Coordinates of C-alpha atoms in Angstrom, one line a residue:
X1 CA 110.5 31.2 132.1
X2 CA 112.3 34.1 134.1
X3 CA 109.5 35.2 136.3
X4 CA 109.2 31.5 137.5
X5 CA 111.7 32.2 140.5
X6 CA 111.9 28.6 141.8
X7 CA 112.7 26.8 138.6
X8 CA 115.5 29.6 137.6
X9 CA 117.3 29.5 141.3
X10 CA 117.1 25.4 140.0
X11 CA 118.7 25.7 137.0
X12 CA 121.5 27.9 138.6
X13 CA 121.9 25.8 141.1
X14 CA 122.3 22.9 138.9
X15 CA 124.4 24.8 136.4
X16 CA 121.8 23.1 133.4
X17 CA 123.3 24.6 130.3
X18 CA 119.8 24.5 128.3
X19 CA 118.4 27.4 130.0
X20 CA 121.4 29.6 129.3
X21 CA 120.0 32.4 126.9
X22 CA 116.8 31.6 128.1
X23 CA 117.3 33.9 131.2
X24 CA 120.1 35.6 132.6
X25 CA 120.9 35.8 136.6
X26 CA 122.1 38.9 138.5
X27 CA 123.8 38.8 141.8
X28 CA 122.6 41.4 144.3
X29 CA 126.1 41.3 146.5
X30 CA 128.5 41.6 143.6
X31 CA 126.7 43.6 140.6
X32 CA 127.5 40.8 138.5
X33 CA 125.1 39.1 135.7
X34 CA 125.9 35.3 134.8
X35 CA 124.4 32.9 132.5
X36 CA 122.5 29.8 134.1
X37 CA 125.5 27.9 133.6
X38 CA 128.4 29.8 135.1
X39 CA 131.1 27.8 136.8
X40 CA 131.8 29.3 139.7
X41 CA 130.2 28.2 143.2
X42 CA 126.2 29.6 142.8
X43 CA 124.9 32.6 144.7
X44 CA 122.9 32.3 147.5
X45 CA 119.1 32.7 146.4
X46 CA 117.7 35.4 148.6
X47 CA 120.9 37.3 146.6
X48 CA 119.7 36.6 142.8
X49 CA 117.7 38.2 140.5
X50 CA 116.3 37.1 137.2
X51 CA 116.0 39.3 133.8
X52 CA 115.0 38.4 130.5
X53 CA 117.6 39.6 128.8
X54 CA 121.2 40.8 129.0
X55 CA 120.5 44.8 127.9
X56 CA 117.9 44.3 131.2
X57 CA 120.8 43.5 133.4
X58 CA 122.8 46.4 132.2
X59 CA 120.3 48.4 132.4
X60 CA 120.0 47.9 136.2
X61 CA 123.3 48.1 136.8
X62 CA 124.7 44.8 136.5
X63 CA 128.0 44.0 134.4
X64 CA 129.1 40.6 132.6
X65 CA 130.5 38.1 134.1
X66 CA 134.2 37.7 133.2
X67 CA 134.1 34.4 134.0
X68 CA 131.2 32.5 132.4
X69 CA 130.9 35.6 129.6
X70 CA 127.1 35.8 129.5
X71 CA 127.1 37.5 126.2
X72 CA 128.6 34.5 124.5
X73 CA 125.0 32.3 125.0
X74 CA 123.3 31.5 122.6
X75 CA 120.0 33.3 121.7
X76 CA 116.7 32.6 123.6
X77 CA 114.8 30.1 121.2
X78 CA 111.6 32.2 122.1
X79 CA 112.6 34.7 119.4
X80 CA 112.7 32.0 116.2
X81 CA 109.9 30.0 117.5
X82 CA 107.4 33.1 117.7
X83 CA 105.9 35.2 115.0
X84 CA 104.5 37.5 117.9
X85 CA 105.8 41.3 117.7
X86 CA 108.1 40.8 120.3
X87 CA 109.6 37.9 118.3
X88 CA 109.9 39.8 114.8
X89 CA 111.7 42.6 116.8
X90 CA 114.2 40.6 118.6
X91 CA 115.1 38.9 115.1
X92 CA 115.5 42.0 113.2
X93 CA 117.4 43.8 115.9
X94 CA 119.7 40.8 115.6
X95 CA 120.0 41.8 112.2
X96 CA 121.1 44.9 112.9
X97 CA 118.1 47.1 111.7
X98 CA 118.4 49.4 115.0
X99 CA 121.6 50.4 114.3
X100 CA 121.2 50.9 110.5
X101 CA 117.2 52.5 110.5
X102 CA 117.1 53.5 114.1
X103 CA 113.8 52.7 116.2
X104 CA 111.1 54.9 113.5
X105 CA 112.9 52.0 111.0
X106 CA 111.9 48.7 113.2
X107 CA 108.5 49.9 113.8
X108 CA 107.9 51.0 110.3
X109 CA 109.4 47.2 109.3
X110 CA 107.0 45.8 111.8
X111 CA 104.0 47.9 110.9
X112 CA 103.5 49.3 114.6
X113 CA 104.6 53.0 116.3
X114 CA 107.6 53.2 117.7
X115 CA 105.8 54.0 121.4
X116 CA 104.0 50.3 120.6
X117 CA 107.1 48.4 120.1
X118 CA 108.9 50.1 123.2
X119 CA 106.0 49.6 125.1
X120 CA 106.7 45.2 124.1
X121 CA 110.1 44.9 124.4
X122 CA 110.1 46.4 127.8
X123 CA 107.6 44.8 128.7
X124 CA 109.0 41.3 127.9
X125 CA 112.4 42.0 128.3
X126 CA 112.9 44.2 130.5
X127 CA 114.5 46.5 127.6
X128 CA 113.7 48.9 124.7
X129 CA 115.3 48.2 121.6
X130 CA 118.0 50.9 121.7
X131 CA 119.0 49.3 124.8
X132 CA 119.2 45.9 123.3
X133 CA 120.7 47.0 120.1
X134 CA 123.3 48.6 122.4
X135 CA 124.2 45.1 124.4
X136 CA 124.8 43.4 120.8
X137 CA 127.1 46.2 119.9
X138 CA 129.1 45.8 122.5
X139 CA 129.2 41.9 122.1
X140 CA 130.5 43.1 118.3
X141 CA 132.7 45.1 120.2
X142 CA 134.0 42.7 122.2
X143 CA 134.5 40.1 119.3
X144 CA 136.3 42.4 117.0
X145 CA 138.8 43.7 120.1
X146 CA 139.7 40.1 120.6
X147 CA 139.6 38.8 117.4
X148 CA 141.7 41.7 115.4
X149 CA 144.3 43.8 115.1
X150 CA 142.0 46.4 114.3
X151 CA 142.9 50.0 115.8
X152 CA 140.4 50.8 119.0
X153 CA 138.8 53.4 116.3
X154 CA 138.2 51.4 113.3
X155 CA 136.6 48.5 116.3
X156 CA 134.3 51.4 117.5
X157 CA 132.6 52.4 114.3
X158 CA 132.3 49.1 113.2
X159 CA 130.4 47.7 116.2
X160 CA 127.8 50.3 115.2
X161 CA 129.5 52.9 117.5
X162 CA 128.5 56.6 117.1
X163 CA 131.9 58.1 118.7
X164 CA 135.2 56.7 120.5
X165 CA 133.7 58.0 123.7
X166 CA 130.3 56.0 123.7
X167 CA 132.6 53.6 122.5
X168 CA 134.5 53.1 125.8
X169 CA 132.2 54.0 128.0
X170 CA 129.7 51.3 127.0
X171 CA 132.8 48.7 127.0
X172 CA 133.7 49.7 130.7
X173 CA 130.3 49.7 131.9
X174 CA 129.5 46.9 130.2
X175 CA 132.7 44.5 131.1
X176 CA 134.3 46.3 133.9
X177 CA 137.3 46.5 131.5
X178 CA 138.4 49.4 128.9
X179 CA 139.0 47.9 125.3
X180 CA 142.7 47.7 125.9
X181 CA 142.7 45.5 128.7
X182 CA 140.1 43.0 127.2
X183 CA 142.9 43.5 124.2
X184 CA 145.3 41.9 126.8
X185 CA 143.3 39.3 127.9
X186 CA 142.9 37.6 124.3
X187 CA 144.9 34.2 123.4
X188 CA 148.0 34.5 122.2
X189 CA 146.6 32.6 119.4
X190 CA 144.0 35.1 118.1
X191 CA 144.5 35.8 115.0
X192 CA 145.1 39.3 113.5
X193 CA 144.1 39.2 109.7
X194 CA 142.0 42.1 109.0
X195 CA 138.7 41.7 107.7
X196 CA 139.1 38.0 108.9
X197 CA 137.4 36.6 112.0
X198 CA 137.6 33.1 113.5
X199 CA 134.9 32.3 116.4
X200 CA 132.5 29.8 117.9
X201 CA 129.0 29.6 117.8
X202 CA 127.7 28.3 120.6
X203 CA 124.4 25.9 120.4
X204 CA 122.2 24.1 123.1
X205 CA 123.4 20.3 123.1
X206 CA 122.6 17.8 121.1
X207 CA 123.2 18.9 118.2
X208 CA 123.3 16.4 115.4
X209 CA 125.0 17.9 112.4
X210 CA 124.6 15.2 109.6
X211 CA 121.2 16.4 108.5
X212 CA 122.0 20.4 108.9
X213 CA 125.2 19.8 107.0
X214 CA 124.4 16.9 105.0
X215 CA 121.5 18.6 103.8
X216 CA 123.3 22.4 103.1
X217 CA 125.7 20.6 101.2
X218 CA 123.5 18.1 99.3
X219 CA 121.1 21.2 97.7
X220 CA 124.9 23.4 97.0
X221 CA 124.0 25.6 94.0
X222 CA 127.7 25.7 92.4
X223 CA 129.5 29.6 93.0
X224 CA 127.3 30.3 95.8
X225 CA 127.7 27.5 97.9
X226 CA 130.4 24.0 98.7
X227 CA 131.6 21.7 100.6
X228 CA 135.3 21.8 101.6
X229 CA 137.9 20.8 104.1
X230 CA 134.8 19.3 106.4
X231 CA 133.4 23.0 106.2
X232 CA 130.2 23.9 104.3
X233 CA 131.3 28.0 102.6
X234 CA 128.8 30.2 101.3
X235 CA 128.6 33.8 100.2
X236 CA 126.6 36.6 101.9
X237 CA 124.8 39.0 100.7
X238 CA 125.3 41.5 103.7
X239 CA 123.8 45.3 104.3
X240 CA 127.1 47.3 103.8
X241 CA 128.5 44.7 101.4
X242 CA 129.3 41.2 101.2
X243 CA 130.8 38.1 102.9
X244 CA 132.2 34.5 102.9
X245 CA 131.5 32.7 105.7
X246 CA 132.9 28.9 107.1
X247 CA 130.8 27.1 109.2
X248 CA 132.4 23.3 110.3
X249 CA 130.5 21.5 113.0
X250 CA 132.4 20.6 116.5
X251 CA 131.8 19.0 119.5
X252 CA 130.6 21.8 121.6
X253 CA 130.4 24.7 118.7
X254 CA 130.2 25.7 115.2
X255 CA 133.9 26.9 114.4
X256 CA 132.9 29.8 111.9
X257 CA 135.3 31.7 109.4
X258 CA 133.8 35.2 108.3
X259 CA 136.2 37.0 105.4
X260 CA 134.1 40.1 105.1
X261 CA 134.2 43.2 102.8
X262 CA 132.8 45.8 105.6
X263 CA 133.3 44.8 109.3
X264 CA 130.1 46.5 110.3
X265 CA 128.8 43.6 108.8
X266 CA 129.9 41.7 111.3
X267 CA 126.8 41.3 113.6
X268 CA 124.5 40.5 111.2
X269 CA 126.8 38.1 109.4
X270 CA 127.2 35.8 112.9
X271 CA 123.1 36.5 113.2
X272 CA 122.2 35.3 109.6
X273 CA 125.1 32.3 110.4
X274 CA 123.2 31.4 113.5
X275 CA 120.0 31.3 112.1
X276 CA 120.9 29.4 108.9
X277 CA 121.7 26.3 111.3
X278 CA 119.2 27.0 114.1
X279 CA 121.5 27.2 116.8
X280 CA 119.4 28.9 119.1
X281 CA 116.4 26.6 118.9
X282 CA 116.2 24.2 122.1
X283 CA 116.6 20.8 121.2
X284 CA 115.5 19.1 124.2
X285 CA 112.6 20.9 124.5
X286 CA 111.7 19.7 120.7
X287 CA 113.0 16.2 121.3
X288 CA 110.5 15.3 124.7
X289 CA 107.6 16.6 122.0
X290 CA 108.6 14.3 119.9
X291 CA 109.7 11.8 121.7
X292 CA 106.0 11.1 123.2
X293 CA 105.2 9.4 119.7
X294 CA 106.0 6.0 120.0
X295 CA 106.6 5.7 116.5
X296 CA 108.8 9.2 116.1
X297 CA 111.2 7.9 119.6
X298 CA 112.8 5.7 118.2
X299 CA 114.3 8.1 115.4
X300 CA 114.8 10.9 118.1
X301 CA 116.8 8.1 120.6
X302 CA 118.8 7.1 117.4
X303 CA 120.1 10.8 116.3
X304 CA 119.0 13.4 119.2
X305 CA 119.2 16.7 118.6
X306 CA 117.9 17.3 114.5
X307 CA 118.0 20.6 113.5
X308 CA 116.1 22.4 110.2
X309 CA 118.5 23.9 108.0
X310 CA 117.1 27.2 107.1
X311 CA 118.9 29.9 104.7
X312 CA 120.7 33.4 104.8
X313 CA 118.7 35.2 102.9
X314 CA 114.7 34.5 102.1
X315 CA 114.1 35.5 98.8
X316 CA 117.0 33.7 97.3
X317 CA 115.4 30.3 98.7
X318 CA 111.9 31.2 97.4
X319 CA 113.4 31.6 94.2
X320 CA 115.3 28.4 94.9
X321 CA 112.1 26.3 95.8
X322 CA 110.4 27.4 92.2
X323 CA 113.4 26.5 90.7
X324 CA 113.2 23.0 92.1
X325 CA 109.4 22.3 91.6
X326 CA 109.2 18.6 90.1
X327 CA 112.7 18.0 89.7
X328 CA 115.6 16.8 91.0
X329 CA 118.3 18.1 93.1
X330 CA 120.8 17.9 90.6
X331 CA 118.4 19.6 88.2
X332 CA 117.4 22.2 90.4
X333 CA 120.9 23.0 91.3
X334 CA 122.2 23.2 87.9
X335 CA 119.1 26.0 87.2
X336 CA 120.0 28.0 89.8
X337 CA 123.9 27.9 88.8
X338 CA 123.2 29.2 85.4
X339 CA 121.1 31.8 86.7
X340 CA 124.4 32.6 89.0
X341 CA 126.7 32.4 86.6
X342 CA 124.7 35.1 84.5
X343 CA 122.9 37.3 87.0
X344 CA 124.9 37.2 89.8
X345 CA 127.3 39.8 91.8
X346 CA 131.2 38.2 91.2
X347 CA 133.4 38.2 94.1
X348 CA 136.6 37.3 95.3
X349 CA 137.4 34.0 97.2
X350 CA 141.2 33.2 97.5
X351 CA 140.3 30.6 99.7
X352 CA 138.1 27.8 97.1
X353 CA 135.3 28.0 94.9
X354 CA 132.8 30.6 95.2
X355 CA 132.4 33.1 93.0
X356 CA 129.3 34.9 93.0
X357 CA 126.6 35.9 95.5
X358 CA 122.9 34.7 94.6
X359 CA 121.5 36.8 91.9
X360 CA 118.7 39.4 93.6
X361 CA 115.1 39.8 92.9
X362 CA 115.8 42.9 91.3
X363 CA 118.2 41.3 88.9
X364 CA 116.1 38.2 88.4
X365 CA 113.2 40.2 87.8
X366 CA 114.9 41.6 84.3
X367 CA 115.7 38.2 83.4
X368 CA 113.9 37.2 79.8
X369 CA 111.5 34.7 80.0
X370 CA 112.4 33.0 77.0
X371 CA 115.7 32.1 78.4
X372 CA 114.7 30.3 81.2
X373 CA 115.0 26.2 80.5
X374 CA 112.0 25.3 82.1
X375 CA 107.9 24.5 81.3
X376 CA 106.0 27.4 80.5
X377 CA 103.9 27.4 83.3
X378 CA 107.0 27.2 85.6
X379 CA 108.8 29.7 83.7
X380 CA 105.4 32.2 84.5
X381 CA 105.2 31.3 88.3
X382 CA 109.2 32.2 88.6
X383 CA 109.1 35.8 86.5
X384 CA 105.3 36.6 89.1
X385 CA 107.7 35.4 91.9
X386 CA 110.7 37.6 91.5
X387 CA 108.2 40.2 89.8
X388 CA 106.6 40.3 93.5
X389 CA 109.3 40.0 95.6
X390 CA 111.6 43.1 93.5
X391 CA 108.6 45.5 93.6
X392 CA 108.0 44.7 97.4
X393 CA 104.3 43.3 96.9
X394 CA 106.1 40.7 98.4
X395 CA 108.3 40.6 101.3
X396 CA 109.9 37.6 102.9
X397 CA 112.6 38.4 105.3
X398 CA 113.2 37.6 109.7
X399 CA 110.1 40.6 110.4
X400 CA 107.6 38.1 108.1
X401 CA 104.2 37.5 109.4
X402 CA 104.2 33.7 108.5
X403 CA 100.4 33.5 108.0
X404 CA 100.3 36.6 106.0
X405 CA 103.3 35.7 103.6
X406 CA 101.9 31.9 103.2
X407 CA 98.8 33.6 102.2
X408 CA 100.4 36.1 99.7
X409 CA 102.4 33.0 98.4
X410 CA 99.6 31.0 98.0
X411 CA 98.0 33.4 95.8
X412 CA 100.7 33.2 93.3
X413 CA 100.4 31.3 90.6
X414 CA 101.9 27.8 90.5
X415 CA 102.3 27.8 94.5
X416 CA 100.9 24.8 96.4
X417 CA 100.8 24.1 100.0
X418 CA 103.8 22.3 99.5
X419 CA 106.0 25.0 98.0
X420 CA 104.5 27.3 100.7
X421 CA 105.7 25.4 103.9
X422 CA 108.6 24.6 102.4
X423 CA 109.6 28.4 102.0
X424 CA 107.7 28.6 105.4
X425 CA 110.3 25.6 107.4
X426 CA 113.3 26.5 105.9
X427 CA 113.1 30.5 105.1
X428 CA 110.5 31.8 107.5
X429 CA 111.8 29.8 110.3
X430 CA 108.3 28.4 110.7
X431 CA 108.6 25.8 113.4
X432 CA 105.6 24.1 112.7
X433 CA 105.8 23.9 109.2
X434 CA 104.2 20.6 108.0
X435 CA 104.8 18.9 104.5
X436 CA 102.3 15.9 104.6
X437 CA 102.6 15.8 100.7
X438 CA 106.4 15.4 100.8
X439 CA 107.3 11.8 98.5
X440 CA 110.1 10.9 101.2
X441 CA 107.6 11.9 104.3
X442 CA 105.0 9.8 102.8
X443 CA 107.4 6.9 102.1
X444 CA 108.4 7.2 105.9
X445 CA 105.6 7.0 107.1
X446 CA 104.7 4.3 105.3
X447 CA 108.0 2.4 106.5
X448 CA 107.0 3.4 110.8
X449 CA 103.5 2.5 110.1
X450 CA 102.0 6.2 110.6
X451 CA 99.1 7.2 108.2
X452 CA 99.8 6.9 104.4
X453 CA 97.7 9.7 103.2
X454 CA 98.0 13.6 103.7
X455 CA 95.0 14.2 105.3
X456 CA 95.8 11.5 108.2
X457 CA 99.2 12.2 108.4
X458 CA 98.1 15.8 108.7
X459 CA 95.8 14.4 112.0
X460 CA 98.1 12.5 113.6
X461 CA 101.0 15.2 113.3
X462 CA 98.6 17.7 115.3
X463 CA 100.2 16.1 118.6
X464 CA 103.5 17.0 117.3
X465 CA 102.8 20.6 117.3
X466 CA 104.1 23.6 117.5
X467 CA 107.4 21.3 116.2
X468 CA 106.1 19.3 113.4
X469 CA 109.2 20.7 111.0
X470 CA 112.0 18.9 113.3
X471 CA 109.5 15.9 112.8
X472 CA 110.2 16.2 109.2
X473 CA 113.6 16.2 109.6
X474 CA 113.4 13.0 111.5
X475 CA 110.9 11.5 109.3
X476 CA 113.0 12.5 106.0
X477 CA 116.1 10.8 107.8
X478 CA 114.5 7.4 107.5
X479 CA 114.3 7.9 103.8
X480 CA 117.8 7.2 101.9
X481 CA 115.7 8.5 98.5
X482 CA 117.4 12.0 97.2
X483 CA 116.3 15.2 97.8
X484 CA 113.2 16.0 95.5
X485 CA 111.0 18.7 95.2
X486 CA 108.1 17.0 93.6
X487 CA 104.9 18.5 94.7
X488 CA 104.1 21.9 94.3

């Protein structure tokens, strides 16, 4: 999209919101980068420039905006759409692994040398990944300076920092301001509680949140997870420690609350956050796709802008989906909260109910068989399961190859297709996920007129592609049945 000059001049010009993210747009005159979107009166053409990605603008000399804040867009929906190397890298430098494992770490993660992965990303993006891991810290920087109290130091190392001086230098070069005077130019009513932030997650419009909410709090495993004050609350399993994060749905934005144990969590948190409700993904892009199936408009003219609620952290839905083979929700739920309530890490939350973060692999994987209150056979397919994914035969995290986890899934025993593109749609972040043997997509279907059986079904949904998991949400929203995980 940013190397087609024309239609990016076009979408300045017209200040179109969806493309913001998508590319970002440098002005030759004033050394300033903007998103797509920026308010003020648009640049003349012959003095912008396009680049892929905000670390590419800084790294040829360009600094933020002040006005439209280009570092507050949301993410490019290339990165969750793609499960191309360029994709897996962008999603786990979002979740921090740059800063934590350094560049040998991603490409290890990735399976590729470091000169490979370089060799992408700049490619792509105009960017290696220490120069985009250094533009997220100083968005994290910027948040924390403007949401805290926090002294300049404590903001420095936790933004993933390496000394006060990098620190400052990357903030004025950056935003044309030091850290104290972006300090000054915060509301008066930022708050100051320490290890407490309040933001907004930004999303391309529509976004319809009565399936991504409705659906997050419908499936709630007790002490990990609830509904309160028009807020869905979880806890987070986090790399330096843990959190609880808010998330309430508003008109332009996700109002997010993140209490967190370590601040250098931060980052990762709002990453893990964003990708949980697919706020990067580009709705109207998904929506014309779907749109073109005369039985699937009118669901997308009713409720525009569907989302597929996805998860924090992949094992912990694996496990999840097992636990919920051929029962109900309420059943499934009330496995996984014993299995909380006697595996899992307690923590603090003066604010409501939760109690304890999702038990991990490694602590399932001690857990006696015998104790389990399920069939045999289930019981044998959850112990290979967490047996897999504790020793590592098994991985399932944002770096996944999708076809190579569905095939090491598959291979388990007890895993259907079904089980697999579930974990696929809502913990890989498979797009095109497809669950033709779904009892509520079936009994849609049957209520639009589409195909009846799988294998049809299966056909017809090949012109939905590569977006045929938003055309299960829209197909599931027809169905008032409750959630079931029937097939396996």
């Amino acid at each position: 999209m940013h190397l087609d000059r024309e239609h990016c001049v076009r979408a300045v010009q017209s200040k179109d919101a969806r493309f913001d993210g998508w590319f970002f747009t440098a002005v030759l005159t004033t050394r300033i980068y903007c998103r797509p979107s920026c308010p003020v009166v648009p640049p003349k053409p012959q003095n912008m420039t396009f680049y892929p990605s905000a670390a590419a603008c800084q790294q040829a000399g360009f600094r933020a905006c002040k006005r439209c804040r280009p570092d507050t867009s949301p993410g490019s929906p290339e990165w969750n759409q793609r499960a191309d190397l360029v994709a897996r890298a962008m999603r786990l430098i979002a979740d921090g692994v740059v800063d934590r494992e350094g560049v040998p770490g991603l490409a290890t993660r990735l399976g590729y040398s470091p000169r490979q992965v370089e060799r992408q990303l700049l490619a792509e993006l105009g960017a290696g990944p220490l120069a985009l891991a250094r533009a997220q810290r100083a968005q994290t920087a910027r948040l924390l300076i403007e949401t805290t109290a926090l002294p300049m130091a404590e903001i420095a190392f936790a933004a993933g920092f390496s000394s006060i001086r990098t620190f400052n230098d990357t903030v004025r070069e950056v935003f044309a301001l030091s850290p104290s005077e972006l300090r000054a130019r915060r509301p008066r009513s930022a708050q100051h509680a320490p290890g407490a932030l309040t933001l907004r997650l930004p999303f391309r419009a529509p976004l319809n949140p009565d399936n991504l909410f409705g659906h997050l709090a419908a499936t709630a495993v007790p002490g990990v997870e609830e509904w309160r004050d028009g807020a869905y609350r979880r806890t987070l399993r986090l790399p330096y420690g843990h959190g609880i994060a808010a998330l309430a749905p508003q008109p332009d934005h996700i109002a997010c609350r993140l209490t967190l144990s370590d601040l250098r969590d931060l980052p990762v948190a709002i990453s893990r956050c964003r990708r949980m409700l697919d706020l990067d993904a580009d709705p109207v892009a998904v929506d014309d796709r779907l749109r073109m199936d005369p039985f699937l408009a009118p669901l997308v003219d009713k409720a525009p802008g569907r989302r597929v609620p996805r998860t924090v952290d992949e094992a912990e839905f694996a496990v999840r989906a097992v636990l919920g083979q051929q029962v109900s929700t309420a059943a499934a739920r009330t496995h996984a909260a014993r299995l909380v309530t006697a595996h899992g890490t307690p923590v603090d939350d003066p604010e409501g109910g939760l109690t304890h973060l999702f038990p991990s692999p490694e602590a399932l994987a001690d857990v006696p068989p015998d104790s389990l209150a399920m069939p045999r056979t289930r019981r044998t397919t959850f112990t290979t399961l967490v047996g897999r994914l504790a020793d590592g035969t098994i991985h399932l995290g944002v770096e996944s190859d999708w076809a190579e986890a569905r095939a090491k899934l598959l291979a388990l025993p007890g895993f259907g297709p079904w089980t697999v593109d579930v974990i696929a749609m809502r913990a890989l972040g498979d797009p095109d996920a497809f669950l033709p043997t779904d009892l509520g997509i079936r009994r849609a279907a049957q209520e639009l007129g589409l195909p009846g059986t799988p294998a049809a079904l299966t056909a017809r949904a090949a012109a939905w592609r590569p977006w045929r998991a938003y055309a299960v949400q829209y197909l599931w929203a027809t169905d008032s049945h409750p959630i079931n995980f029937l097939p396996v």
